[in-house]
Short mmCIF file of C-alpha atoms in Angstrom, two decimals:
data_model
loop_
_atom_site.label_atom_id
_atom_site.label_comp_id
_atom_site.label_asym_id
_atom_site.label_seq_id
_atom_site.Cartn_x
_atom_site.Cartn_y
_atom_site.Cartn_z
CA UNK A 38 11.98 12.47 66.90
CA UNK A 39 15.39 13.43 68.00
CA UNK A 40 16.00 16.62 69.59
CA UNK A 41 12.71 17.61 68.90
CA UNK A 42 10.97 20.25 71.26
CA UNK A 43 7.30 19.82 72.27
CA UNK A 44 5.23 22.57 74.01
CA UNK A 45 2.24 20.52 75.40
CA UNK A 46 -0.23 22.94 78.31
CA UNK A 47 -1.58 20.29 80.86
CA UNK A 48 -4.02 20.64 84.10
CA UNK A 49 -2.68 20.14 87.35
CA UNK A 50 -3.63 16.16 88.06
CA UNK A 51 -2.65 14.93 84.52
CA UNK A 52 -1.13 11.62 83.96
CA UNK A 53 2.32 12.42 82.08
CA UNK A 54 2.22 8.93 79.92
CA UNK A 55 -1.11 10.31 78.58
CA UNK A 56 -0.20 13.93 77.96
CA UNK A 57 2.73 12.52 76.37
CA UNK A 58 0.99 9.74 74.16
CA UNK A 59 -2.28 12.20 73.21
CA UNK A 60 0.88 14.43 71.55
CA UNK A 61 2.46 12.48 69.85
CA UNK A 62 5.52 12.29 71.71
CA UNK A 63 7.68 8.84 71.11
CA UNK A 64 7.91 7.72 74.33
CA UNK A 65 8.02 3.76 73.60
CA UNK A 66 10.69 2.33 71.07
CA UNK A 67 11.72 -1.57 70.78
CA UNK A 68 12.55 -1.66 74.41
CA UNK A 69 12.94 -4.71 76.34
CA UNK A 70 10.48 -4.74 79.34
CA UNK A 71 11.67 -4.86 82.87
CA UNK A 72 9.46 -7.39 84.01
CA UNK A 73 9.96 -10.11 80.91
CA UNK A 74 13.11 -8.82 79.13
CA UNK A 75 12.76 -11.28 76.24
CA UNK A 76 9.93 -8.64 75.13
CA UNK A 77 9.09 -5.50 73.58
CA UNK A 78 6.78 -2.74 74.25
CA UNK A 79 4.85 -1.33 76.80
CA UNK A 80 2.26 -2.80 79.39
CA UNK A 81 -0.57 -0.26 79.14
CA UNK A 82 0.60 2.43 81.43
CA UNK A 83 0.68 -0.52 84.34
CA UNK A 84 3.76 0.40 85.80
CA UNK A 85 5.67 -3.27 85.52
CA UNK A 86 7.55 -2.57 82.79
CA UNK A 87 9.94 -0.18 82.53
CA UNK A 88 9.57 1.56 79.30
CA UNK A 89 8.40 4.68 79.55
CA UNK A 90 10.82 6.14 81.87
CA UNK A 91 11.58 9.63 81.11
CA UNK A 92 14.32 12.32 82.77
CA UNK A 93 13.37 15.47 85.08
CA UNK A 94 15.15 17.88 83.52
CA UNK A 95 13.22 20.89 85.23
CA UNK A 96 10.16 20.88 87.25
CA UNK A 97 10.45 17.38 89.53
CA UNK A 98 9.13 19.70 92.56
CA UNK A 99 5.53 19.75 90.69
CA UNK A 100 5.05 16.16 90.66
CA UNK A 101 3.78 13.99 92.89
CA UNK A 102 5.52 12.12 95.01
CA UNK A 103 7.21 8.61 93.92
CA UNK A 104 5.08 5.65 95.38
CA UNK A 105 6.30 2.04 95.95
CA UNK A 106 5.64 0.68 92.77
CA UNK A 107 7.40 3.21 90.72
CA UNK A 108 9.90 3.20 93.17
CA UNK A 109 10.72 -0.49 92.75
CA UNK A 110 10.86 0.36 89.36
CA UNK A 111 13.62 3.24 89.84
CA UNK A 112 15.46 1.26 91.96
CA UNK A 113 19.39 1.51 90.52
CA UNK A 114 18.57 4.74 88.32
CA UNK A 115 19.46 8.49 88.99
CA UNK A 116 16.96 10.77 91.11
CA UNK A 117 15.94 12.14 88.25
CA UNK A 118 14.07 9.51 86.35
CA UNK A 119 10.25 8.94 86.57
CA UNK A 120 8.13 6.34 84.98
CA UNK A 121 6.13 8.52 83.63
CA UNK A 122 2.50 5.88 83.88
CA UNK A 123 3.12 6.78 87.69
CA UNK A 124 3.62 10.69 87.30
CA UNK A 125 0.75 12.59 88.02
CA UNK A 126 1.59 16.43 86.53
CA UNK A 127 0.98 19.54 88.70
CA UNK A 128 0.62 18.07 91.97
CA UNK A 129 1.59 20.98 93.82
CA UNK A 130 -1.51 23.02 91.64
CA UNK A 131 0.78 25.67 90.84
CA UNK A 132 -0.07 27.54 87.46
CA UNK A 133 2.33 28.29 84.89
CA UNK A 134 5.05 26.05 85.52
CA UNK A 135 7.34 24.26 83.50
CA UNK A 136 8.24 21.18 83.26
CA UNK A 137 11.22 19.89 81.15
CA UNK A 138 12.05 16.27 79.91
CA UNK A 139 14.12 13.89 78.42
CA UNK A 140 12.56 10.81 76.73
CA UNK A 141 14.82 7.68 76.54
CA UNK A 142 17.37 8.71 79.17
CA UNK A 143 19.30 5.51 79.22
CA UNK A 144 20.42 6.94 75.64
CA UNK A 145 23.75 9.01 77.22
CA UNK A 146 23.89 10.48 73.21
CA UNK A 147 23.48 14.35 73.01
CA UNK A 148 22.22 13.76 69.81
CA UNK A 149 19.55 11.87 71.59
CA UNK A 150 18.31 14.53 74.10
CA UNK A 151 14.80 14.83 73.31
CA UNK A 152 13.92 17.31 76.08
CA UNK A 153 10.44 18.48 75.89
CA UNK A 154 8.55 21.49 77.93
CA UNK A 155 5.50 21.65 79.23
CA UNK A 156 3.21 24.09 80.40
CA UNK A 157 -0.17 24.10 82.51
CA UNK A 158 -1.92 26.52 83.40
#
């Protein structure tokens, strides 16, 4: 949902696809795929096709470091994107953190900023 604002607490080692997903959050849309553009949808949290990348709006310092595969996938797009199959929440084990986002970010719209915090303890 546009604009909306979700509060979701997650553990330190957390996958952010799944936190996202197990809330609710609309992450996928009718995206075409990275890897076979003449699709739609997602590939399981693999990390080949492109569509769940998500915005660091706050927080990128508690995630884990970008690997080569997510990297390849990045390659083009601002610092601040993450494909969020490859983003492992509080890697750094702090507690009480926050951790903004933006779902969709190729969508420049305001109207479309769908920035969502998270907490873990």
């Amino acid at each position: 949902e546009t604009g909306k604002e979700l509060k979701i607490n997650a553990k330190a080692g957390d996958n952010l696809r799944s936190l996202l997903m197990h809330n609710h959050a609309a992450i996928y849309g009718d995206l075409h795929r990275l890897d076979q553009p003449n699709l739609t949808g997602n590939c399981g949290g693999e990390g080949i096709c492109g569509t769940c990348l998500v915005q660091i709006l706050q927080g990128m310092d508690h995630l884990n470091k970008i690997g080569p595969q997510e990297s390849s996938m990045l390659k083009g797009r601002p610092e601040s994107w993450r494909a969020s199959c490859k983003t492992v929440v509080g890697a750094d084990n702090k507690e009480g953190t926050t951790l903004r986002i933006r779902l969709h970010p190729w969508v420049l719209s305001e109207a479309q900023d769908s920035s969502n915090m998270m907490r873990y303890p």
